[in-house]
Coordinates of C-alpha atoms in Angstrom, one line a residue:
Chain Y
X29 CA -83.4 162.2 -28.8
X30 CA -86.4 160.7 -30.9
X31 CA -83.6 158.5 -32.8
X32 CA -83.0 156.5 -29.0
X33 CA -86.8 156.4 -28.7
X34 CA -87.4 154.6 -31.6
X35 CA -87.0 150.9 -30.5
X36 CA -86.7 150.3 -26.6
X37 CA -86.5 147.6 -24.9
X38 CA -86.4 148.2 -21.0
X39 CA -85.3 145.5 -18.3
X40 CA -86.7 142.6 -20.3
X41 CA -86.4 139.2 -18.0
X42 CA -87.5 136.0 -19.8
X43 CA -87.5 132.9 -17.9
X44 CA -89.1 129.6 -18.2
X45 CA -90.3 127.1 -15.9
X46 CA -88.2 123.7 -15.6
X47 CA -89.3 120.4 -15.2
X48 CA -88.7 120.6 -11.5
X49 CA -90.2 124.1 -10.7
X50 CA -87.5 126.4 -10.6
X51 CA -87.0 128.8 -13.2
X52 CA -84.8 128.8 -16.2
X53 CA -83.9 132.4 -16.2
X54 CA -82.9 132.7 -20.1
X55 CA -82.5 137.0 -20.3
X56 CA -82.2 138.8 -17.1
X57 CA -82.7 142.7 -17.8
X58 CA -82.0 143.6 -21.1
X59 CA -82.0 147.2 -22.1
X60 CA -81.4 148.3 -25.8
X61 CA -82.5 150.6 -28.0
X62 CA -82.4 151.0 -31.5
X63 CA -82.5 154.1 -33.8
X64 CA -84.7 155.0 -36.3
X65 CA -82.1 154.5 -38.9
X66 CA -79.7 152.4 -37.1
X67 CA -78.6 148.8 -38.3
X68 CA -78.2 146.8 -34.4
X69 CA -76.5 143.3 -34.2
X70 CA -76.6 141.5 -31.6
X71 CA -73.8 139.3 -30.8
X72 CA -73.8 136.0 -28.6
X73 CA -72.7 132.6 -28.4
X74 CA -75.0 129.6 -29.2
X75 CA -77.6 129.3 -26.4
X76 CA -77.3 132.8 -25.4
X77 CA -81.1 133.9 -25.9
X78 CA -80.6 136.9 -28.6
X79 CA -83.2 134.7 -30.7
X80 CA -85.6 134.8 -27.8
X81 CA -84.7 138.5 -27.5
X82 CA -85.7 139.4 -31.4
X83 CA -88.4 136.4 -31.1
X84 CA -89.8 138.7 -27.4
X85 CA -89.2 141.8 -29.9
X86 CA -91.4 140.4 -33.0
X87 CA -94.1 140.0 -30.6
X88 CA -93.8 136.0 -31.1
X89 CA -93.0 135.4 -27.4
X90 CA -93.6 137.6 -24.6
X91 CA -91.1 139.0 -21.3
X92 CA -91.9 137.3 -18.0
X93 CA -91.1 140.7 -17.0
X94 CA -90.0 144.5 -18.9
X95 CA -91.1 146.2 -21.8
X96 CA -90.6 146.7 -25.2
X97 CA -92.0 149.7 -27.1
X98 CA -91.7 150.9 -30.6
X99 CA -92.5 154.6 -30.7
X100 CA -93.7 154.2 -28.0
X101 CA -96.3 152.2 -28.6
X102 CA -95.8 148.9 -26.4
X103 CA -95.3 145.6 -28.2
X104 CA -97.8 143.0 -26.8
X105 CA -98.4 140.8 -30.5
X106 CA -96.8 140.1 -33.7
X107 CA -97.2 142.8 -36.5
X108 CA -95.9 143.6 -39.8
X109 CA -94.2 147.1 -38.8
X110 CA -91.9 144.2 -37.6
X111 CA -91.1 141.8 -40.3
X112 CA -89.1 139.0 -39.5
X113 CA -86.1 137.2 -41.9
X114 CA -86.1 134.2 -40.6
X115 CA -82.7 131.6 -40.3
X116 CA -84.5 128.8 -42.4
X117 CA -86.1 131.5 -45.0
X118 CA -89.9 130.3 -43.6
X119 CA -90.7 130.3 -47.1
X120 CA -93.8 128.5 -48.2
X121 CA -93.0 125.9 -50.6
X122 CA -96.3 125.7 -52.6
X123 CA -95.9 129.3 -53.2
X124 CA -93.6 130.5 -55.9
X125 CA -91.3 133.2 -55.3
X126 CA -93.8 135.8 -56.9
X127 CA -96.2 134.0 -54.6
X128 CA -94.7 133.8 -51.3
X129 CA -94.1 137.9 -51.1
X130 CA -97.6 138.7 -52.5
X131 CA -99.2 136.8 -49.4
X132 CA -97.0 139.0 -47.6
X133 CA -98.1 142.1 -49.4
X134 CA -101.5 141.1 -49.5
X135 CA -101.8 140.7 -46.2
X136 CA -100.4 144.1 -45.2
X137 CA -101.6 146.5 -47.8
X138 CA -105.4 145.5 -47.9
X139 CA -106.5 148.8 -49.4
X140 CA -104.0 148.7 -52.3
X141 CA -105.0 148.2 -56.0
X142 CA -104.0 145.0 -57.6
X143 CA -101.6 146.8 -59.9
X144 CA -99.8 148.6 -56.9
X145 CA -99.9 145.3 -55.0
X146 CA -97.8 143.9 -58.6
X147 CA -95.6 146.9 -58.9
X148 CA -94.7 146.3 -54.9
X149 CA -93.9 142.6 -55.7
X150 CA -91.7 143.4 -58.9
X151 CA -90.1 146.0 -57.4
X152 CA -88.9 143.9 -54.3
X153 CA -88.2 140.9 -56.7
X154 CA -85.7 143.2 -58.5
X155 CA -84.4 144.1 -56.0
X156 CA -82.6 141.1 -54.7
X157 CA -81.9 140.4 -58.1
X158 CA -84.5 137.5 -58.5
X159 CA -86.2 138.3 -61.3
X160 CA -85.4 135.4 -64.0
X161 CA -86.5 132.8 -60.6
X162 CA -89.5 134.8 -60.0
X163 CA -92.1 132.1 -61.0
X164 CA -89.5 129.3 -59.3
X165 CA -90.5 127.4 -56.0
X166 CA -88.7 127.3 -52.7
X167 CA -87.2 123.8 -53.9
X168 CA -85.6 124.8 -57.3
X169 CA -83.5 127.8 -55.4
X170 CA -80.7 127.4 -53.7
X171 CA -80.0 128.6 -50.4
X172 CA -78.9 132.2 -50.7
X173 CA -82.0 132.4 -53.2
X174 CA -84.1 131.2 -50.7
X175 CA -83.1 134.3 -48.3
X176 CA -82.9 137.0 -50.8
X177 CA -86.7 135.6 -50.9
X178 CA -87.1 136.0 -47.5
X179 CA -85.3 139.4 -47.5
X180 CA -87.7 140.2 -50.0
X181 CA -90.9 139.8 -48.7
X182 CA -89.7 141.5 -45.5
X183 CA -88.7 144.5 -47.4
X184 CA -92.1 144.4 -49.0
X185 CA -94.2 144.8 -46.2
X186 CA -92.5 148.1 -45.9
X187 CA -91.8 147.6 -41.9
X188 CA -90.6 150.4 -39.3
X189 CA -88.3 147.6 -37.9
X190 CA -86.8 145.2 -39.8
X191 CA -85.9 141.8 -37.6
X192 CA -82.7 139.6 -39.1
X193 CA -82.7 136.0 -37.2
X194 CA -79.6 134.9 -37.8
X195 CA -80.5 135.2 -41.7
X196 CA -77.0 134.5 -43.2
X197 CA -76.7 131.6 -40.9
X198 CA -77.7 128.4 -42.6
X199 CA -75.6 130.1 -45.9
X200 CA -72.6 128.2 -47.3
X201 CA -69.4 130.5 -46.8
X202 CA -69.0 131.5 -50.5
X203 CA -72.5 132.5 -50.5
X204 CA -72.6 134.2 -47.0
X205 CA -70.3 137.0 -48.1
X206 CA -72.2 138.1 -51.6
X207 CA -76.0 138.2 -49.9
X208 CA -74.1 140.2 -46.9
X209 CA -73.2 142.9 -49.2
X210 CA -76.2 142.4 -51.1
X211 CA -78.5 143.4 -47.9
X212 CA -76.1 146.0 -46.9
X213 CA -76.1 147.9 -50.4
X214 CA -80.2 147.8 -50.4
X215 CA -80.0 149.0 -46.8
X216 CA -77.3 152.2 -47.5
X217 CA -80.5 153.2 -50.0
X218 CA -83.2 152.6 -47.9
X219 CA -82.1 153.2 -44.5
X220 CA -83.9 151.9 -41.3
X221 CA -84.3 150.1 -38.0
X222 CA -82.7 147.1 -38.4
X223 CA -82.1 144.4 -35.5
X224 CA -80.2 141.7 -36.4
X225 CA -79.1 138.7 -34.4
X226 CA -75.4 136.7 -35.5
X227 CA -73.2 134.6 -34.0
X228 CA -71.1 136.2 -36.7
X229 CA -67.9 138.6 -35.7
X230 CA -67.3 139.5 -38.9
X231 CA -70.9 139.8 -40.2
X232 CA -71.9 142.2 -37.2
X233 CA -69.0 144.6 -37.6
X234 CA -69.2 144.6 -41.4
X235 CA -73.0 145.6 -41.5
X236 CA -73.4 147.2 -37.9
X237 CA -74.1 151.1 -36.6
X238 CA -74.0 149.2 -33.1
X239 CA -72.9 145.6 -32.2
X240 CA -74.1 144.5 -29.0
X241 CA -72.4 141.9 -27.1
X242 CA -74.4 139.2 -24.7
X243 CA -73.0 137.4 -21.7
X244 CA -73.9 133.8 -21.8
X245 CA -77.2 132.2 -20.3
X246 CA -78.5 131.0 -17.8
X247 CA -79.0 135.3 -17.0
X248 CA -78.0 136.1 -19.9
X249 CA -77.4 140.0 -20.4
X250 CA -75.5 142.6 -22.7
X251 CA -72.5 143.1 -21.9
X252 CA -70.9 145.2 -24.0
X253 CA -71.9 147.5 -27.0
X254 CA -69.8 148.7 -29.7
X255 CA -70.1 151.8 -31.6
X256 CA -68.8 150.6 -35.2
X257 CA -67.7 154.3 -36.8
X258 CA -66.5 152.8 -40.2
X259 CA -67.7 154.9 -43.4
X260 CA -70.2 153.7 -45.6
X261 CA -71.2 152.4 -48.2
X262 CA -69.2 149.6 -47.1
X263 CA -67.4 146.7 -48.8
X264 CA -66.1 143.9 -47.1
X265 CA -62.8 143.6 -49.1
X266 CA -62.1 147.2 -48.5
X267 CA -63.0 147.5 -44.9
X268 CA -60.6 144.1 -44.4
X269 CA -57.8 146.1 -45.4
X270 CA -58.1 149.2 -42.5
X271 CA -56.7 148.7 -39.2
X272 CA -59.8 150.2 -37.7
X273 CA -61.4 147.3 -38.8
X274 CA -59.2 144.9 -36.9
X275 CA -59.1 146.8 -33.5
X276 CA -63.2 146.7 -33.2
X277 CA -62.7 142.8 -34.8
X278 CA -60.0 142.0 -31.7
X279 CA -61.9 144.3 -29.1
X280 CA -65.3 142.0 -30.2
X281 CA -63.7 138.8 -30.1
X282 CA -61.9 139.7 -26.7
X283 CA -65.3 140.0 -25.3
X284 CA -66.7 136.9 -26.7
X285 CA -63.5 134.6 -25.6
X286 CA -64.6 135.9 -21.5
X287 CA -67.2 134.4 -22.2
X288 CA -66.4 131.1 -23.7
Chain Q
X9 CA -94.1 102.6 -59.6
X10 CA -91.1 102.0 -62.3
X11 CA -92.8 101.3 -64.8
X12 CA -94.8 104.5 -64.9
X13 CA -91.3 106.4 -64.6
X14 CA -91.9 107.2 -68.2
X15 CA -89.2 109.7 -68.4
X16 CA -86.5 107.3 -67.4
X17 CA -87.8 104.8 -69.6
X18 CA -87.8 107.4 -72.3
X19 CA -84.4 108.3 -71.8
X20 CA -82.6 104.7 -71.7
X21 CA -84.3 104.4 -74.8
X22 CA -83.2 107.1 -76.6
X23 CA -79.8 106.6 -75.6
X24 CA -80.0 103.0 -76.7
X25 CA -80.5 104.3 -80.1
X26 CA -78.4 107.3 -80.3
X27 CA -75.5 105.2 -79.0
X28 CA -76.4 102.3 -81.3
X29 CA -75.8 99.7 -78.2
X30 CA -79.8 99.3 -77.7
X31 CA -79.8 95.9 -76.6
X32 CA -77.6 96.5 -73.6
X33 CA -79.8 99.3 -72.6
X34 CA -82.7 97.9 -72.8
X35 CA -81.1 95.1 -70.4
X36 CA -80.2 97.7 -67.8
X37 CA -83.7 99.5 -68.6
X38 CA -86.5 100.3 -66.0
X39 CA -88.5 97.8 -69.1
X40 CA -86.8 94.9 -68.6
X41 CA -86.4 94.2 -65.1
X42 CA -89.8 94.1 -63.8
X43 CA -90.4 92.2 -67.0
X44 CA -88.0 89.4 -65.6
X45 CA -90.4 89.3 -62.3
X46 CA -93.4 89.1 -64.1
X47 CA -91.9 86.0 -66.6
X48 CA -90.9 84.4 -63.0
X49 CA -94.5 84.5 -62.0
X50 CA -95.9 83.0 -65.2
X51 CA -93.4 80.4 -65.0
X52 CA -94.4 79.4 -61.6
X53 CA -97.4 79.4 -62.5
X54 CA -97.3 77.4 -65.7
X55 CA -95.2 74.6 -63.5
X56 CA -98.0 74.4 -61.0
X57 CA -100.7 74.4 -63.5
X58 CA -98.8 71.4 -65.3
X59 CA -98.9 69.4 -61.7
X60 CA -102.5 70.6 -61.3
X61 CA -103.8 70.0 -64.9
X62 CA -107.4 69.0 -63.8
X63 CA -108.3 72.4 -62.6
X64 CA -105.9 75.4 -63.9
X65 CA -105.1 76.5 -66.6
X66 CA -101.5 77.0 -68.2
X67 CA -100.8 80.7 -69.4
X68 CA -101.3 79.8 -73.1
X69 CA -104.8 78.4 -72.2
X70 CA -105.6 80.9 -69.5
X71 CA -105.0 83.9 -72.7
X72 CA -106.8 81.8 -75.1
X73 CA -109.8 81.0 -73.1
X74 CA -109.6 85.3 -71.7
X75 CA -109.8 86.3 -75.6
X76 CA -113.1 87.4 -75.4
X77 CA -112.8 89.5 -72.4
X78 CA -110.0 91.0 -73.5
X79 CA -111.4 92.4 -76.7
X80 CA -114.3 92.8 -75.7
X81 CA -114.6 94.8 -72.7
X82 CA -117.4 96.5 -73.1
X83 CA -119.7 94.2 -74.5
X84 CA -123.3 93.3 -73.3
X85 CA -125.3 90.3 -74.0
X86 CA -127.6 90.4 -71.7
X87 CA -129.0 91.9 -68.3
X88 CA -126.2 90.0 -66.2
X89 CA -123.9 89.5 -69.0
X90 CA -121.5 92.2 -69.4
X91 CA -118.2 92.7 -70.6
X92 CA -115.2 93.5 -67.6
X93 CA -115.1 96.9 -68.4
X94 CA -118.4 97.1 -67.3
X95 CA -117.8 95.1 -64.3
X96 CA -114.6 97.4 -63.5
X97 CA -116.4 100.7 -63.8
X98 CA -119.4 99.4 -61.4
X99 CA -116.4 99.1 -58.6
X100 CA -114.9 101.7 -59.4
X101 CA -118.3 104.1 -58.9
X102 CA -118.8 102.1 -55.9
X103 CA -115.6 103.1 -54.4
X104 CA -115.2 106.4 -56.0
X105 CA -118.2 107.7 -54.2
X106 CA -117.6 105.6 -50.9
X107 CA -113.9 107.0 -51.1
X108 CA -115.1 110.6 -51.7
X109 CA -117.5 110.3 -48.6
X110 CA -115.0 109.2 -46.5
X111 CA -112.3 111.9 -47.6
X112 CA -115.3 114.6 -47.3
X113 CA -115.6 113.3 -43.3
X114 CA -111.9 112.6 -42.3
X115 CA -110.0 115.7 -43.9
X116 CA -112.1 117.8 -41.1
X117 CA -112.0 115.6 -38.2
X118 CA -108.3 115.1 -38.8
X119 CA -108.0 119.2 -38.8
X120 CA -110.3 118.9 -35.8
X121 CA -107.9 116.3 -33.5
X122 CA -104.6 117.6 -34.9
X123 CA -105.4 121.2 -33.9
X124 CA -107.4 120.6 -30.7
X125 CA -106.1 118.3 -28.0
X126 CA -109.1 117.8 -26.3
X127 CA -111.2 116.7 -29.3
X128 CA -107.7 114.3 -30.4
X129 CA -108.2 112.8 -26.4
X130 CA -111.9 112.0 -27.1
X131 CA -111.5 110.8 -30.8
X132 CA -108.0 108.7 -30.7
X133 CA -108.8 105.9 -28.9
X134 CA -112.2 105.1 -31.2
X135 CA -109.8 105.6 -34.1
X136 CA -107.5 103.4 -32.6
X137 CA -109.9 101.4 -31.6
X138 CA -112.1 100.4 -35.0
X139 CA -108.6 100.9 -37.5
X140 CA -107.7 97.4 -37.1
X141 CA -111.1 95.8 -37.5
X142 CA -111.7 94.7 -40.9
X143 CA -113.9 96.6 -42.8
X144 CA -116.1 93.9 -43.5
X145 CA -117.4 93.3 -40.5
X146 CA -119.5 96.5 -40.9
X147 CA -121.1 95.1 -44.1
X148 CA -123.7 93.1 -41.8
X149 CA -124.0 96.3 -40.0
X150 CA -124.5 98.4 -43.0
X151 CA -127.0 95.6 -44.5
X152 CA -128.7 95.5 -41.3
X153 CA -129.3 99.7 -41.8
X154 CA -129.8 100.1 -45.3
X155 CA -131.6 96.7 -46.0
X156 CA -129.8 97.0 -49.5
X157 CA -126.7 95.8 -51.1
X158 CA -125.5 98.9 -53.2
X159 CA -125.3 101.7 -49.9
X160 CA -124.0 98.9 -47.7
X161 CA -121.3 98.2 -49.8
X162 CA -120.4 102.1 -50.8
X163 CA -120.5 102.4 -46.8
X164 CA -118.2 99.7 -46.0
X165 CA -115.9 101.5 -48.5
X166 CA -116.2 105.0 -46.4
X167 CA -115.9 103.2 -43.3
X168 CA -112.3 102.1 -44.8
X169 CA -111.3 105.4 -46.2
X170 CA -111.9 107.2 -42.9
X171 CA -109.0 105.7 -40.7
X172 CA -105.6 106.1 -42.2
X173 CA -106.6 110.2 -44.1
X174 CA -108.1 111.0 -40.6
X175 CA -105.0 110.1 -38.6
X176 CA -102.0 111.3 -41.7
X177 CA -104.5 114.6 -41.1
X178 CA -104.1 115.2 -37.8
X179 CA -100.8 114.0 -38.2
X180 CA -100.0 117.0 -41.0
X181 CA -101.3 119.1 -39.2
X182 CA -99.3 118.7 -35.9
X183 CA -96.4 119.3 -38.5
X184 CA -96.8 122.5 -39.9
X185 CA -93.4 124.0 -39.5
X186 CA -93.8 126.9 -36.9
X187 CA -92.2 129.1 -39.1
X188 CA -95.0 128.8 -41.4
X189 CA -97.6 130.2 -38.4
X190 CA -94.9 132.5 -37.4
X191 CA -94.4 134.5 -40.9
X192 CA -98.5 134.6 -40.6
X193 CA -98.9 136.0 -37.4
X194 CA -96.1 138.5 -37.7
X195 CA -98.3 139.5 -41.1
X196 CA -101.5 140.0 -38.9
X197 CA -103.3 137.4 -40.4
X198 CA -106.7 136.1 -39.3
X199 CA -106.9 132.6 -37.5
X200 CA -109.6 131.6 -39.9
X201 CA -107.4 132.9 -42.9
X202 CA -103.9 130.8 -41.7
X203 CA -106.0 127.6 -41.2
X204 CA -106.7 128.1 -45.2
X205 CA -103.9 129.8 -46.9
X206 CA -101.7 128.2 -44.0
X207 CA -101.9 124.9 -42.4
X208 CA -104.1 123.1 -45.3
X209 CA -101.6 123.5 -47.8
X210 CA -98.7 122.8 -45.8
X211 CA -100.7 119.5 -44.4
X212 CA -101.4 118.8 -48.3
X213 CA -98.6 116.1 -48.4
X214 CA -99.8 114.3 -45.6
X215 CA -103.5 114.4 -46.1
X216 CA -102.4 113.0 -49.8
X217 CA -100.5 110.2 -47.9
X218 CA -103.8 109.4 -45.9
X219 CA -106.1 109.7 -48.8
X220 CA -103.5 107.3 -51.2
X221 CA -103.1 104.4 -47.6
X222 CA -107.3 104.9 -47.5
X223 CA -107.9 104.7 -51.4
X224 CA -105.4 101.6 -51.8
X225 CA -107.7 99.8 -49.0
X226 CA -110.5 100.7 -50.2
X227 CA -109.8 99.0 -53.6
X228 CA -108.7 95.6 -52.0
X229 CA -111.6 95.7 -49.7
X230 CA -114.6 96.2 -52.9
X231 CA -113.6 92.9 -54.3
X232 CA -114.3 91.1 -51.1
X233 CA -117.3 93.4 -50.1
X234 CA -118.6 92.6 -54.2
X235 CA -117.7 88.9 -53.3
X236 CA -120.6 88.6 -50.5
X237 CA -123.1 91.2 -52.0
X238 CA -123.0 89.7 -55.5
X239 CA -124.6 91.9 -58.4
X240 CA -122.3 93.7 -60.7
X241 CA -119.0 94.1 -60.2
X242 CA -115.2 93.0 -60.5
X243 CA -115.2 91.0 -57.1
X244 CA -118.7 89.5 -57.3
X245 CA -117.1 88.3 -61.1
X246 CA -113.9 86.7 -59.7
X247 CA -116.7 84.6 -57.3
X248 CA -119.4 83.3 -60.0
X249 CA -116.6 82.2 -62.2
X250 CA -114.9 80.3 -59.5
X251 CA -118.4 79.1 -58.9
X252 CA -118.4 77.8 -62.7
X253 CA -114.6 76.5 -62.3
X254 CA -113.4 79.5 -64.6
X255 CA -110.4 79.8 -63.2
X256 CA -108.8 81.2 -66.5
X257 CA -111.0 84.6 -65.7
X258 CA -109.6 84.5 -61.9
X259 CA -106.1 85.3 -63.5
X260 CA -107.4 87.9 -66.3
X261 CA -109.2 89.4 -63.0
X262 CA -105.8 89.5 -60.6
X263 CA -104.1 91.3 -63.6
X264 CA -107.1 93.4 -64.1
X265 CA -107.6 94.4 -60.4
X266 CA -103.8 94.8 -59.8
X267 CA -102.9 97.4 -62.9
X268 CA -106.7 99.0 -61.9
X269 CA -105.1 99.7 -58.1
X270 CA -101.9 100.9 -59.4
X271 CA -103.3 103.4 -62.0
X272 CA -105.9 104.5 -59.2
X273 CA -102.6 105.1 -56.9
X274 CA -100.8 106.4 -59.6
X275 CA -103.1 109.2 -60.5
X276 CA -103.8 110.1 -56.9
X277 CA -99.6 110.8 -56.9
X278 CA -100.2 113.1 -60.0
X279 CA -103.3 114.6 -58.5
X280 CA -101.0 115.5 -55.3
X281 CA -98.2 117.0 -57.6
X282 CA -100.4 119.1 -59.4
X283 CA -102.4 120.6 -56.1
X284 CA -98.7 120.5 -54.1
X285 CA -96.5 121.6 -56.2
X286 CA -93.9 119.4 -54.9
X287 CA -92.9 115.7 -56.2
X288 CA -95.0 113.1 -53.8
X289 CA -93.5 111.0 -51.7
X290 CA -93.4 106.8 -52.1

């Protein structure tokens, strides 16, 4: 059972105070867990709270009430076993691309030579494919550039748990789809915890172990969690043509319409 | 800024001459333009020197009689006689090192209000308070301290250059995206270390914003500051030839002054693209 003990998050209540006193009660007992190798989405509509949820994982903001432990080990801060993708890449734009995942790997190996600290960076670089845009700045990539960076520098840290937030999100659609299989192909090699948050159908089935589905806010909670069974290594133009595909696709988007 | 915009001016040239149609290039050009607004100015001015014949000069006579100091910048004939050049670098050093005092103070105290509230309670309303008062109203202050022209007028220039970098500081700061503190804490890293790999850089723009505002003051306010001191300098120049009805040298001394500013401002913008890494702004 040390695969379900990996990632737990137990009863997890986040509320906020409002203006007038009463409280804004955003997540009302959450419990989720996520394997050692398992790729998690979770699925909600806009407002829901599953950014809070992977923010209240990351260690960025922390449960009124509940816990969240990784190995056991209860989350109370921020730390690099859980590197984040953020939605808008969180890139820093004086840094090159080189740049931006070195202060990453800086930062987390600080007893590592400078040529293994090089070799890291290359190797991640290469990895998304950015190589010839390695010495480029935020502003001179486009968009899906932009994440593959972020993807990147996450990867690089080398963390236990690797946090998506919504990072296909502020992708055009023709871009969306390539940097999807893109993540998905790096993960089938180097499998890990991975919690991702979507508002995505299609995104969550395509690159899920387990999608998990939240009711709306105010007391927001999951409410449903699907086992996704498909074979991998996956690709998207394949998996659209089985019919397993379209019953967990209709079963997912049943769910989500209740909840309109 | 056109007409520094070298690589558009460049390129309308060169494809005036590849496409053998340079004249109506150069029409449309980045050149000409601004040349039109500046041959409106002279003309205004030639017409109102023609009414007021007695005392100013016409362009033609303004150039003739400026002959000297125009190619002869850095002459000198004497302890108090010295070619413009001269003049211009002895403001410049003024406020180059009034300027450089200033940024020195208001680049920490705008970290210091824009990342504590308390400090931006206590310090906000004396900001807000002494930013509209014209900086020459310290100079009897500063001559009242120092007993001396030279520091008095060097401190009126860091009094100036304090208001608008401390506020665009504090203003910078506040603005840090999140994210950017976010993707450090999640990386473990040190307050100390985000203030310096963090939040400075990402406030560059804005502190470059405050110090461009502070050093484009700064340079209007020497000439005046020069013009009640006196000794050597562009602004004290402008006065004693007044004072000797050269009015001729009060037009070479606009032009001077004017381009001077602009190139001042000008490398300032490179300065920030160079440390930045990003195109400035304005």
């Amino acid at each position: 059972m040390t695969q379900q003990q990996f990632l737990t998050i137990e009863n997890v209540v986040k509320s906020f105070k409002k203006p007038d006193g009463s409280d804004f009660v955003v997540l009302n007992g959450i419990h989720l867990s996520v394997g050692e190798k398992e790729y998690v989405s979770v699925i909600g509509h806009s407002g829901c709270g599953k950014s809070t949820l992977v923010r209240i994982v990351a260690g960025l903001e922390k449960p009124t009430s509940g816990m969240v432990t990784l190995e056991g080990k209860r989350i109370t801060k921020p730390g690099a076993d859980r590197m984040m993708v953020f939605q808008g890449y969180a890139l820093l734009p004086w840094l090159t691309v080189r740049e931006n995942i070195r202060l990453a790997v800086d930062e987390v190996f600080k007893k590592a030579t400078v040529a293994e600290k090089i070799s890291i960076v290359n190797k991640h670089i290469e990895m998304v494919k950015l190589t010839p845009a390695a010495d480029k700045y935020p502003h001179e990539l486009s968009g899906g550039m932009k994440q593959r960076v972020g993807v990147a520098r996450a990867l690089a840290t080398r963390p236990k748990l690797l946090l998506l937030d919504e990072p296909f999100g502020a992708l055009d659609a023709l871009t969306r789809p390539k940097l999807q299989q893109q993540v998905i192909d790096i993960w089938e090699n180097h499998r890990q915890a991975v919690m991702m948050i979507t508002h995505d159908v299609d995104e969550a089935i395509f690159m899920s172990d387990k999608v998990v589905m939240m009711t709306n806010s105010p007391n927001a909670t999951i409410g449903k969690v699907l086992d996704i069974p498909l074979p991998r290594p996956r690709h998207a133009h394949e998996l659209r043509e089985t019919t397993e595909y379209y019953h967990l696709r209709n079963e997912a988007l049943d769910f989500l319409e209740n909840y309109q | 800024m056109n007409i520094f915009s070298k690589n558009k001016v460049n390129k309308a040239f060169y494809m005036g001459f590849k496409k053998n149609n340079f004249l109506e290039k150069f029409t449309n050009s980045q050149v000409f333009l601004p040349l039109i607004g500046f041959a409106g100015i002279i003309v205004l001015w030639w017409i109102i020197a023609l009414f007021r014949s007695e005392m100013m000069p016409t362009p033609p006579e303004a150039l003739a009689k400026n002959l000297d100091f125009i190619l002869h910048p850095f002459y000198r004939r004497g302890p108090g006689d010295l070619g413009l050049g001269w003049l211009l670098l002895a403001s410049l050093r003024r406020v180059c090192i009034g300027f450089l005092l200033g940024a020195i103070v208001a680049i920490p105290v705008g970290f210091l209000i824009g990342m504590n509230n308390t400090a931006w309670q206590i310090l906000n309303p004396v900001i807000q308070v002494f930013k509209p008062v014209s900086p020459l109203v310290w100079l009897p202050i500063a001559l009242a301290i120092f007993n001396s022209a030279e520091p008095s007028a060097i401190f009126v220039i860091f009094i100036t250059s304090l208001w608008s970098t401390i506020i665009n500081t504090a203003e910078g700061v506040k603005n840090v995206p999140a994210e950017y503190l976010e993707v450090a804490q999640v990386l473990e890293m040190p307050r100390w270390k985000q203030l310096v790999t963090v939040m400075l850089p990402a406030s560059l723009p804005y502190i470059f914003t405050g110090l461009r505002i502070s050093l484009g003051i700064a340079w209007l306010v020497i000439v005046a500051v020069e013009m009640l001191t006196g000794g050597i300098g562009i602004g004290f120049f402008v006065w004693d030839e007044w004072n000797r009805l050269n009015v001729s040298s009060v037009f070479l001394a606009v032009f001077v002054i004017g381009i001077t500013g602009l190139i001042l401002d000008y490398a300032l913008a490179k300065l920030q693209t160079l440390v930045t890494h990003r195109p400035a702004r304005g």
